[in-house]
XYZ file of C-alpha atoms in Angstrom:
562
model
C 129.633 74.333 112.541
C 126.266 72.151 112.410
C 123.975 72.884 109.216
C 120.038 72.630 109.516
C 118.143 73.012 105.666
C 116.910 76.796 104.932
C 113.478 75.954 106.471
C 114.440 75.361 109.458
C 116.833 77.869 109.618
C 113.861 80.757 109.114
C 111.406 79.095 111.729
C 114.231 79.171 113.959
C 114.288 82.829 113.644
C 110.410 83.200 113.472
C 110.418 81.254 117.102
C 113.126 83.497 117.874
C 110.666 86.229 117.438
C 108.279 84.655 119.865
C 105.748 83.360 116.294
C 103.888 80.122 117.904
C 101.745 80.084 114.642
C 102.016 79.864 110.846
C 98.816 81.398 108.867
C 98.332 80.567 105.428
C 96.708 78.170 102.029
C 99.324 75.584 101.190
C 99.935 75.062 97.308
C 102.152 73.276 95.492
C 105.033 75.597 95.321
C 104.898 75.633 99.271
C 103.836 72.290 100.426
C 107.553 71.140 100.863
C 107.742 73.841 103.600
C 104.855 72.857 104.973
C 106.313 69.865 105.899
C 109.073 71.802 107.860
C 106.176 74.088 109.814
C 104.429 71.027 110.509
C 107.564 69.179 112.259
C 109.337 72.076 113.733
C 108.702 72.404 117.768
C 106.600 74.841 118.842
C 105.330 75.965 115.540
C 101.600 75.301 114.393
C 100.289 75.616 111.447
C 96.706 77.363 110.910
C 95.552 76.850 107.624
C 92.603 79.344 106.525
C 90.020 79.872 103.915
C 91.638 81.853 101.874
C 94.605 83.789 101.678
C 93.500 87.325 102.326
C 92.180 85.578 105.379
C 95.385 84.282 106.635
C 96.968 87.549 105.932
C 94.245 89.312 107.865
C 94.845 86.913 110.619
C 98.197 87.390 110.523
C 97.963 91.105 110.904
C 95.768 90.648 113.804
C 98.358 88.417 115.783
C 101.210 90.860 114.896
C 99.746 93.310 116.347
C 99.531 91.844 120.155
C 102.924 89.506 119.507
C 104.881 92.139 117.678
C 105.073 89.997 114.960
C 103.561 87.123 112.446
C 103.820 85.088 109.641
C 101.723 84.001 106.012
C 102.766 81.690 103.691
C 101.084 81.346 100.339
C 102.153 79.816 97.188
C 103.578 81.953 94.241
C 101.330 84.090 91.722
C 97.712 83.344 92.591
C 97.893 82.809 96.390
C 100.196 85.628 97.259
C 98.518 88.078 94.898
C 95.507 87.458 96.765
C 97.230 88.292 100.196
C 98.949 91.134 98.917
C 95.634 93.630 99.892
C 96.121 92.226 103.830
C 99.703 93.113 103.481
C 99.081 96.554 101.852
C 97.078 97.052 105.543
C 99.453 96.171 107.588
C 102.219 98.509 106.197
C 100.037 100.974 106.185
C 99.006 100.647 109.659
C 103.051 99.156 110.807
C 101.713 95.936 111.462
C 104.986 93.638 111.500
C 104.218 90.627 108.931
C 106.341 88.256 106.957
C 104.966 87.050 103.240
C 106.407 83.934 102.687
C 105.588 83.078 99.298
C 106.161 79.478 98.089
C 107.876 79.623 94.526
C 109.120 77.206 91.398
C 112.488 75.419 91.874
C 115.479 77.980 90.718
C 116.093 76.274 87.989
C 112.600 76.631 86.598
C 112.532 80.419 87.025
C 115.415 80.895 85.535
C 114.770 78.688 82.781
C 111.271 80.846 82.115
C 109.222 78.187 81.871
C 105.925 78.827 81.354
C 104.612 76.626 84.212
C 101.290 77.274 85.990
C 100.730 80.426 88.404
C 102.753 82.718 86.041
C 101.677 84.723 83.675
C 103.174 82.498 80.788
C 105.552 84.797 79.854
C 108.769 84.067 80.976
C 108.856 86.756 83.693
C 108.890 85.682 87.311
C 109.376 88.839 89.488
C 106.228 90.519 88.223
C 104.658 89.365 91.603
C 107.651 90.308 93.769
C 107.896 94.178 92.563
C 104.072 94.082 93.866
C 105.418 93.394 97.162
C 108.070 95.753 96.618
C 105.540 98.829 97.303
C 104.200 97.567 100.470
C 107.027 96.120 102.115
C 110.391 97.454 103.915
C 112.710 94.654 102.526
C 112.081 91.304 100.198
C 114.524 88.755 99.102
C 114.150 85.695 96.455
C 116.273 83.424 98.435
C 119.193 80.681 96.753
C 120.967 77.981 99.066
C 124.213 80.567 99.198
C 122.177 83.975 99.901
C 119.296 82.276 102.466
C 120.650 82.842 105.772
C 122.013 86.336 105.117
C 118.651 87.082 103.793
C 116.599 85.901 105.855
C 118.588 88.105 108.811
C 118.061 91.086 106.798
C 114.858 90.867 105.778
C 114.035 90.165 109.575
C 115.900 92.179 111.226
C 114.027 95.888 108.399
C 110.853 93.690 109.729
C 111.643 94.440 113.678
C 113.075 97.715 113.017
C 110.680 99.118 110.792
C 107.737 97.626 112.585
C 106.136 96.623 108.957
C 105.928 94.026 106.410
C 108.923 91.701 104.609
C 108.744 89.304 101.747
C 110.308 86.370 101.056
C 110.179 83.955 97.925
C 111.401 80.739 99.164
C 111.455 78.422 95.683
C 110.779 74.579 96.105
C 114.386 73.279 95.663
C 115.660 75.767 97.934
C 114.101 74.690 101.112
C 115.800 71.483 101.862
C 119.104 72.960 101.498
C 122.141 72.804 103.834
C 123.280 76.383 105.548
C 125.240 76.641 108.910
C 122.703 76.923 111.590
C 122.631 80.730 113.299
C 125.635 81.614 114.770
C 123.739 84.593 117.192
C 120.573 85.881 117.889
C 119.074 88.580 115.537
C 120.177 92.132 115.399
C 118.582 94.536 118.403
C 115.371 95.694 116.716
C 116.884 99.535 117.084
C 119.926 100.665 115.687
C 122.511 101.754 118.083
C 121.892 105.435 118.597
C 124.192 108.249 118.231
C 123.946 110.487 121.295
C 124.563 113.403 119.494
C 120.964 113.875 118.385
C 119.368 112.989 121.387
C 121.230 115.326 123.673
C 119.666 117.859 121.046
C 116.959 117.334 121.261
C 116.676 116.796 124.942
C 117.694 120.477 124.953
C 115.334 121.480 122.504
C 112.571 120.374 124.164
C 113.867 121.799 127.601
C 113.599 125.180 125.709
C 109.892 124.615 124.873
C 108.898 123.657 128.115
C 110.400 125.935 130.290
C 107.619 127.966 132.117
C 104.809 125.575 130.650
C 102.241 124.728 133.324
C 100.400 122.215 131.235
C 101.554 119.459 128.925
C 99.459 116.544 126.768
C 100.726 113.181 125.432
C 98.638 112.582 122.197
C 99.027 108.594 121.527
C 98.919 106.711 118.570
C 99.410 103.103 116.767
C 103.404 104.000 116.099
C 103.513 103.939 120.080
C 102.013 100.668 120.544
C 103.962 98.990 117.472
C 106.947 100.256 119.108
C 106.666 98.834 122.981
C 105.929 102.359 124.426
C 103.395 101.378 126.568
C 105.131 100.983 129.350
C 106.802 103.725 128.779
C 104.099 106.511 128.289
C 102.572 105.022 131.746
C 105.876 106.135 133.205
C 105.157 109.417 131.875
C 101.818 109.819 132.829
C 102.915 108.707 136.804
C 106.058 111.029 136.984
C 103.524 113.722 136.866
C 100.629 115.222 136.157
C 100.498 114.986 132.685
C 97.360 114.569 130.460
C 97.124 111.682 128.226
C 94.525 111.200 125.194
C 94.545 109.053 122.367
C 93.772 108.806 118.367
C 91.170 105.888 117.582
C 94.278 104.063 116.673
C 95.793 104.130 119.983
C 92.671 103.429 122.278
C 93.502 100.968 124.837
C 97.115 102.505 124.641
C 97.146 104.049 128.017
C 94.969 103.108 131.164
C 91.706 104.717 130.914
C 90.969 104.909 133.961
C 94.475 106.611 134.967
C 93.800 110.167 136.510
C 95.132 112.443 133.308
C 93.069 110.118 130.601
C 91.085 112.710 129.186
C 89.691 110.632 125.929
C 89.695 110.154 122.610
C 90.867 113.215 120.376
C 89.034 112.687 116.573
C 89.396 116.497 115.960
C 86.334 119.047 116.129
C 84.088 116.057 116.538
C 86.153 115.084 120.336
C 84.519 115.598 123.639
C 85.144 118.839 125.069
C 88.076 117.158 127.668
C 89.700 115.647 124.917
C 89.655 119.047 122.843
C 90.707 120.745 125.637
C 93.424 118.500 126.568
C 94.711 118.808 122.946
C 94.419 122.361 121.966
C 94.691 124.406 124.852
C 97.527 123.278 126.375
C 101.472 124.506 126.750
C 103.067 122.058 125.550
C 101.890 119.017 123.597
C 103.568 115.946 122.655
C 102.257 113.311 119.512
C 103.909 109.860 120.214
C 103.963 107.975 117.210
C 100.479 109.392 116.385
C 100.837 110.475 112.357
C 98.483 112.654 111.389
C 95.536 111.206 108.724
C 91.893 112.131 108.070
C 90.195 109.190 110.123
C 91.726 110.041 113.355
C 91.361 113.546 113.227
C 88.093 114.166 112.355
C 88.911 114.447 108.318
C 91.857 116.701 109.280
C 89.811 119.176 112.105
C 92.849 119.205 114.107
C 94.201 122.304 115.990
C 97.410 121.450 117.758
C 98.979 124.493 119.337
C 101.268 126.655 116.784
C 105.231 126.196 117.843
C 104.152 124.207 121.082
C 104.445 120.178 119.629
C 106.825 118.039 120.132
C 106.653 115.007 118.080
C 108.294 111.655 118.323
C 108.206 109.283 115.351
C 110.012 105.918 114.801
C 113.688 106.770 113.851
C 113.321 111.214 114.128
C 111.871 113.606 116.742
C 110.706 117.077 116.082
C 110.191 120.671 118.563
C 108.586 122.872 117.023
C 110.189 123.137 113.377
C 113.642 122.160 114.454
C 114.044 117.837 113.320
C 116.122 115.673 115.036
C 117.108 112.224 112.935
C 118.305 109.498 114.453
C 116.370 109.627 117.820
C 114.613 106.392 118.619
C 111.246 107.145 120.148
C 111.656 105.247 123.763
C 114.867 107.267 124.075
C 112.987 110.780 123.430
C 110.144 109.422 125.944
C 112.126 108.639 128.462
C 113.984 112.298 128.207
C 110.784 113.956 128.338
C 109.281 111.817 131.472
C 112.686 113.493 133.150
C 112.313 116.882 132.000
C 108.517 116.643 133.240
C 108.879 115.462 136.182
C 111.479 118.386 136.816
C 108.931 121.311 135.984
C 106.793 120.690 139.114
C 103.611 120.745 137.168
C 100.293 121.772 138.824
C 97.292 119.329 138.544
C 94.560 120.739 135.753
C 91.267 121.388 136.075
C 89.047 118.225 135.893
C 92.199 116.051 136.776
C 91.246 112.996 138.277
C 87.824 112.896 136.938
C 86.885 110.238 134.235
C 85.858 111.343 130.772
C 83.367 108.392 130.870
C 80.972 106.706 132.859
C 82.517 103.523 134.561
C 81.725 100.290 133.272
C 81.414 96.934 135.149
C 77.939 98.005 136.275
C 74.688 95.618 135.599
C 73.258 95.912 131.435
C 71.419 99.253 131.667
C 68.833 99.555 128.594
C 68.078 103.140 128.106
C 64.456 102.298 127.481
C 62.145 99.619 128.058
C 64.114 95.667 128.172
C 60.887 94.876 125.485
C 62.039 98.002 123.142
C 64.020 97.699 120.179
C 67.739 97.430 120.387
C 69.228 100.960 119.150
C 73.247 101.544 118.791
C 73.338 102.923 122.301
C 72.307 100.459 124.225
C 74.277 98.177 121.974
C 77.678 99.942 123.290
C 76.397 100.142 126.923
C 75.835 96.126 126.920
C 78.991 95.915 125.398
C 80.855 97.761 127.551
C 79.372 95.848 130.964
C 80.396 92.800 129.203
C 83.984 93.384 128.463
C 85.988 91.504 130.702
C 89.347 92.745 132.072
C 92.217 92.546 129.649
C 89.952 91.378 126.881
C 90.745 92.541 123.074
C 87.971 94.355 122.130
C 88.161 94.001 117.993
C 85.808 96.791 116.171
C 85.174 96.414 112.761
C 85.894 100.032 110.360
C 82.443 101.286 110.035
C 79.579 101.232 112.778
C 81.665 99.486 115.181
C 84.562 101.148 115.121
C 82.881 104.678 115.840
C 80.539 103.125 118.236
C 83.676 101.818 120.255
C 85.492 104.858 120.209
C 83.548 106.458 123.466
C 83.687 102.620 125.009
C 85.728 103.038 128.089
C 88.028 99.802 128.161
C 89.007 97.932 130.828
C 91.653 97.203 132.827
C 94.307 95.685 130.452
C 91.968 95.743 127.679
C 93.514 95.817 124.283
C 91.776 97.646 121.228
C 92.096 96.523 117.171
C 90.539 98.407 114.726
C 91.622 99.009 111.069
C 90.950 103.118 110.393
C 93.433 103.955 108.001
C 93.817 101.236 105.701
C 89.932 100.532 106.237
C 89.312 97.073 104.484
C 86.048 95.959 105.009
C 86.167 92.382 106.678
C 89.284 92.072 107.935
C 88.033 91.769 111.506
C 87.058 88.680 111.575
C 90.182 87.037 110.572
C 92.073 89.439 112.493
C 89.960 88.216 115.700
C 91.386 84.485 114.724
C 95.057 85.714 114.646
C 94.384 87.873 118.361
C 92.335 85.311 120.040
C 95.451 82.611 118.993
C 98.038 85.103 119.814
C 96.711 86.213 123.248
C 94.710 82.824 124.204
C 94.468 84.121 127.928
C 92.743 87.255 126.827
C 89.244 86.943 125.367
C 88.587 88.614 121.881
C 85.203 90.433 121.367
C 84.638 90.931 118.042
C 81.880 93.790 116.960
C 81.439 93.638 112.714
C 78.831 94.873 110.832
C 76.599 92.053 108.343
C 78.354 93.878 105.284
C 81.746 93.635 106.649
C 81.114 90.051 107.580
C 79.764 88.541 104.610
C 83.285 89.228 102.972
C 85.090 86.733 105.450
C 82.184 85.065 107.010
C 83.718 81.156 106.580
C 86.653 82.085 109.337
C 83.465 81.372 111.961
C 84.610 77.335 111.028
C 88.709 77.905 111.169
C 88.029 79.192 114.819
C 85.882 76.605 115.811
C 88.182 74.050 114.069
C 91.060 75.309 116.241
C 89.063 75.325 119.553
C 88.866 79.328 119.773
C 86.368 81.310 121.843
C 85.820 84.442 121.083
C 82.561 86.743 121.728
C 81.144 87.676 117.812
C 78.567 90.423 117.706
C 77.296 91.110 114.166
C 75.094 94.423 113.970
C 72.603 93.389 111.567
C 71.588 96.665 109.962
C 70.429 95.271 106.414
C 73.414 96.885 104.767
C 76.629 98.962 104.765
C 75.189 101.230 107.104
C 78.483 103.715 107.149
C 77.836 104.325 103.118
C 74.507 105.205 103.985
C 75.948 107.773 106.007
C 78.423 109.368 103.525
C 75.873 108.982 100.458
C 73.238 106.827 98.987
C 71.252 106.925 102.001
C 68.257 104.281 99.915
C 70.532 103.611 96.548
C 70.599 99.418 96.268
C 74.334 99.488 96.403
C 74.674 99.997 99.759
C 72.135 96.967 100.590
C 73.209 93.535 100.886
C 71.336 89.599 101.044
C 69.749 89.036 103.939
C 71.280 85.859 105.783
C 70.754 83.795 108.374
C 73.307 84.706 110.053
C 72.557 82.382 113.395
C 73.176 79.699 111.540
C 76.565 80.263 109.981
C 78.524 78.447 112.693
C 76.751 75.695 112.076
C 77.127 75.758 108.605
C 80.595 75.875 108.757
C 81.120 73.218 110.702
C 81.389 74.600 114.751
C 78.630 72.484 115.997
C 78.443 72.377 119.507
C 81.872 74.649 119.744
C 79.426 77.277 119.615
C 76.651 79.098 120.642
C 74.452 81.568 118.526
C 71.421 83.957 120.084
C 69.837 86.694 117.570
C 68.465 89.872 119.408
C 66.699 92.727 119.089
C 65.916 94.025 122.514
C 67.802 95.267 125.021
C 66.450 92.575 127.789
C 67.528 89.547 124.868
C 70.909 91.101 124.342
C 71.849 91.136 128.186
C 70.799 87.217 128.652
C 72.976 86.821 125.860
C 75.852 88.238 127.181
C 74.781 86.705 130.286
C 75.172 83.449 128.345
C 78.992 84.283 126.617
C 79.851 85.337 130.022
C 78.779 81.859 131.430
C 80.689 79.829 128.099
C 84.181 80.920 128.389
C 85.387 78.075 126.215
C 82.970 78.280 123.724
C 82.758 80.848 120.615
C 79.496 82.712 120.819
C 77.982 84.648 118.418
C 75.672 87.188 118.692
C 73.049 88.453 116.007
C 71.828 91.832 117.349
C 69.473 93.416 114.552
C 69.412 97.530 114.618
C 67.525 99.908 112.553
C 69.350 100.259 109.079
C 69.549 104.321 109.404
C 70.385 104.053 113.176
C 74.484 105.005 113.939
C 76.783 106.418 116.414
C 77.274 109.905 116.374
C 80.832 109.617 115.438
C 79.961 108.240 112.720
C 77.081 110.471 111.497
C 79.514 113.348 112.134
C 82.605 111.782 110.353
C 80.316 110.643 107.744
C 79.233 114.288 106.633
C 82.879 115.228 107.054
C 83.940 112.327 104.433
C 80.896 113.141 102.135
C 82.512 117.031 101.819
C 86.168 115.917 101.234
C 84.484 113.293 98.461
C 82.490 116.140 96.646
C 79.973 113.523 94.827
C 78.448 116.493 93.564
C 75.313 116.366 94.067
């Protein structure tokens, strides 16, 4: 059997997993692998900023490849990606931390070499991983390839991160190249479960006349999107989303009935949710920020819910049940009960987009958060990624109607500030036929602002729009309305590309009336290949009604006391 060195063999496996692109800081513990990246077909390295950039942008491209890559070196770089890593496990995103490490011999010697903590002790970092990671492996010449599967193989299945120390010395060693492909990314199933729950949830929906499918991020991270549009066409079924699973399901399909955040959801959505016979969560976990700060009401005994690896009716749980095997027994029992079409079926819970800009008031007014969203939406193209930064923009977007094809990113549960921006580097590289439009607040960008030059220096083009609202605007909303910790400097923010280096790879317009922000959409539209970013300046107490409503929500569960 042929041997390739331990590099190679993972980036064979990373290619296998469709990964065109490496994120990550090199540092001395890494460089060596580096190399490998560098010469290894159809592999490209994308060196950021910073690390909690590159894991940020790694996140973002998992999330439309189904899976992605960091590499940092040991101790100081991978500490400072292990925050991006926390987000993606918390949100499934399926990552792999490579972390460049000392030689073996060094680490077991102890030595007190730079990027440890001098003490002797060289797993302190790796038991950091441990808690936001489904597998992680130091890996030695003898123990690399099986390793490597492993760790790969809890990656696909799990849908969330890995980690793997790779030390210096070990890189260039000889192992038999792969003898197969990896593992299936599910398990095979035992029928035994499935069959009961199949009749299980035959039981609960004999007689019913209506039935929901509640979406959310588990669904996407596990390929059922083509499989809940098979549900929704075998009959008529409604569909709704969380925030996390916008862009999920076809909006404009006939049962789309919205976004459901809770007591604070339009009245289809709420209707579609809680009065209904029979309603089904797929992959869609219950947490505050898609439910309206836990304002749910799903109907008593009536739920069926499918989660990666179980499936539940009512109280009865059924392990072992992979979630596109429950879908697809549900889009056959509901297409056997003959359902009736419900009221409003048909109709769209939103206006339609593609129409011409549309200020509410005057062109000459000043830009307000609504006429923001309603440029915005005329703008986005067909299957664009619209990217929404947690905070203004991610509320705002949440009554957006998408496109056709359109693809949504938004962080709500893990929630750390600034990771859009990076995040819109790793989906504008991993989908480079699909154009990302980025929406981040000033705050949120000023964490992560110095990506604007890595996607410039790699020839991206996406669509930035930073709401300049002189400060975190959503902390406003939940308290300190005019306390100076929720202000921030005031920047130039126009000339950033610049500064970092785009040049004439980029366009930048500032706004702050509706008539200025169409011509400058007017402009991205006309500079596809260009990365254009967009200043539009908003009132500082000015916010989307989500948000004001979620806000006082948050403020209550907080009790600040005042």
């Amino acid at each position: 059997m042929s041997e390739i060195t331990v590099g190679d063999y993972l980036l064979r496996r990373l290619r296998e997993m469709g990964i065109e692109h490496v994120f990550g800081v090199p540092g001395d513990y890494n460089l060596g692998f580096l190399d490998r990246v560098l010469a290894f077909p159809g592999l490209e390295w994308v060196g950021t900023c910073n690390e909690l950039d590159a894991g940020y942008a790694a996140d973002g491209y998992g999330r439309l490849r189904g899976a992605a890559a960091v590499v940092t070196t040991f101790g100081v770089g991978e500490l400072s990606a292990v925050n991006a890593i926390a987000g993606s496990y918390a949100e499934s995103v399926p990552v792999l931390a490579i972390t460049g490490m000392p030689a073996t011999g060094v680490a077991a010697a102890g030595a007190p070499v730079h990027h440890t903590l001098m003490d002797g002790e060289y797993d302190h970092f790796g038991r950091m991983f441990a808690e936001v990671t489904v597998a992680r492996a130091t890996l030695t010449a003898d123990t690399a390839p099986a390793e490597i599967d492993r760790a790969l193989t809890a990656l696909r299945r799990h849908r969330r991160p890995v980690h793997l120390n790779l030390p210096t010395d070990v890189v260039l060693a000889r192992v038999p190249e792969p003898a197969a492909p990896l593992p299936a990314a599910d398990a095979p199933a035992d029928p035994g479960p499935l069959h009961a729950f199949r009749a299980a949830a035959a039981r609960m929906l004999d007689g019913a006349r209506t039935v929901t499918v509640l979406a959310g991020h588990e669904a996407d991270r596990h390929g059922l999107r083509a499989p809940l549009a098979g549900l929704l066409a075998a009959a008529p079924v409604r569909a709704t989303v969380y925030s996390t699973g916008k862009g999920l399901v076809d909006e404009g399909a006939p049962g789309f009935a919205g976004v459901y955040t809770g007591e604070f959801s339009g009245k289809q959505a709420r209707v579609a949710v809680e009065d209904v016979d029979c309603l089904v969560l797929a992959g869609a976990p219950v947490t505050d920020t898609v439910t309206g700060g836990f304002t749910h009401h799903f109907p008593a005994g009536r739920t069926i819910e499918l989660r990666p690896g179980r499936a539940t009716v009512g109280g009865a749980e059924f392990t072992g049940v992979a979630m596109a095997d429950a879908l697809a027994a549900l889009t056959e029992l509901v297409g056997e009960l003959g359902l009736p079409e419900p009221a409003g079926y048909g109709r769209p819970p939103f206006p339609t987009t593609g129409d011409a800009v549309r200020p509410v008031r005057g062109a000459d007014d000043r830009l307000t958060q609504d006429e923001l969203w309603a440029a915005v939406g005329d703008f986005l193209p067909e299957a664009s990624v619209l990217v929404a930064e947690q905070g203004t923009a991610f509320f705002g977007a949440q009554e957006l109607p998408l496109p056709r094809d359109a693809r949504f990113v938004g962080q709500p549960m893990w929630g750390s500030i600034g990771y859009t921006l990076p995040a819109t580097l790793g989906t504008q590289l991993a989908a480079p036929d699909r154009r990302s439009v980025l929406v981040i607040g000033d705050g949120s960008l000023q964490l992560t602002a110095q990506e604007l030059g890595t996607m410039a220096r790699y020839g991206l083009s996406p669509v930035v729009v930073v709401i300049n609202n002189a400060g975190y605007t959503v902390e406003r909303a939940i308290h300190g309305a005019t306390a100076p910790y929720n202000d921030i400097a005031a920047w130039d923010y126009t000339a950033l590309p610049g500064a970092f280096g785009a040049g004439d790879r980029c366009v930048s317009r500032r706004v702050t009336t509706p008539g200025e922000l169409a011509d400058a959409f007017r402009l991205a539209a006309a500079t596809p290949d260009r990365l254009v970013l967009i200043e539009a300046v908003l009132p500082p107490d000015d916010a989307p009604e989500l948000l004001t409503a979620m806000a006082g929500r948050f403020a209550e569960q907080n009790d600040y006391g005042d």
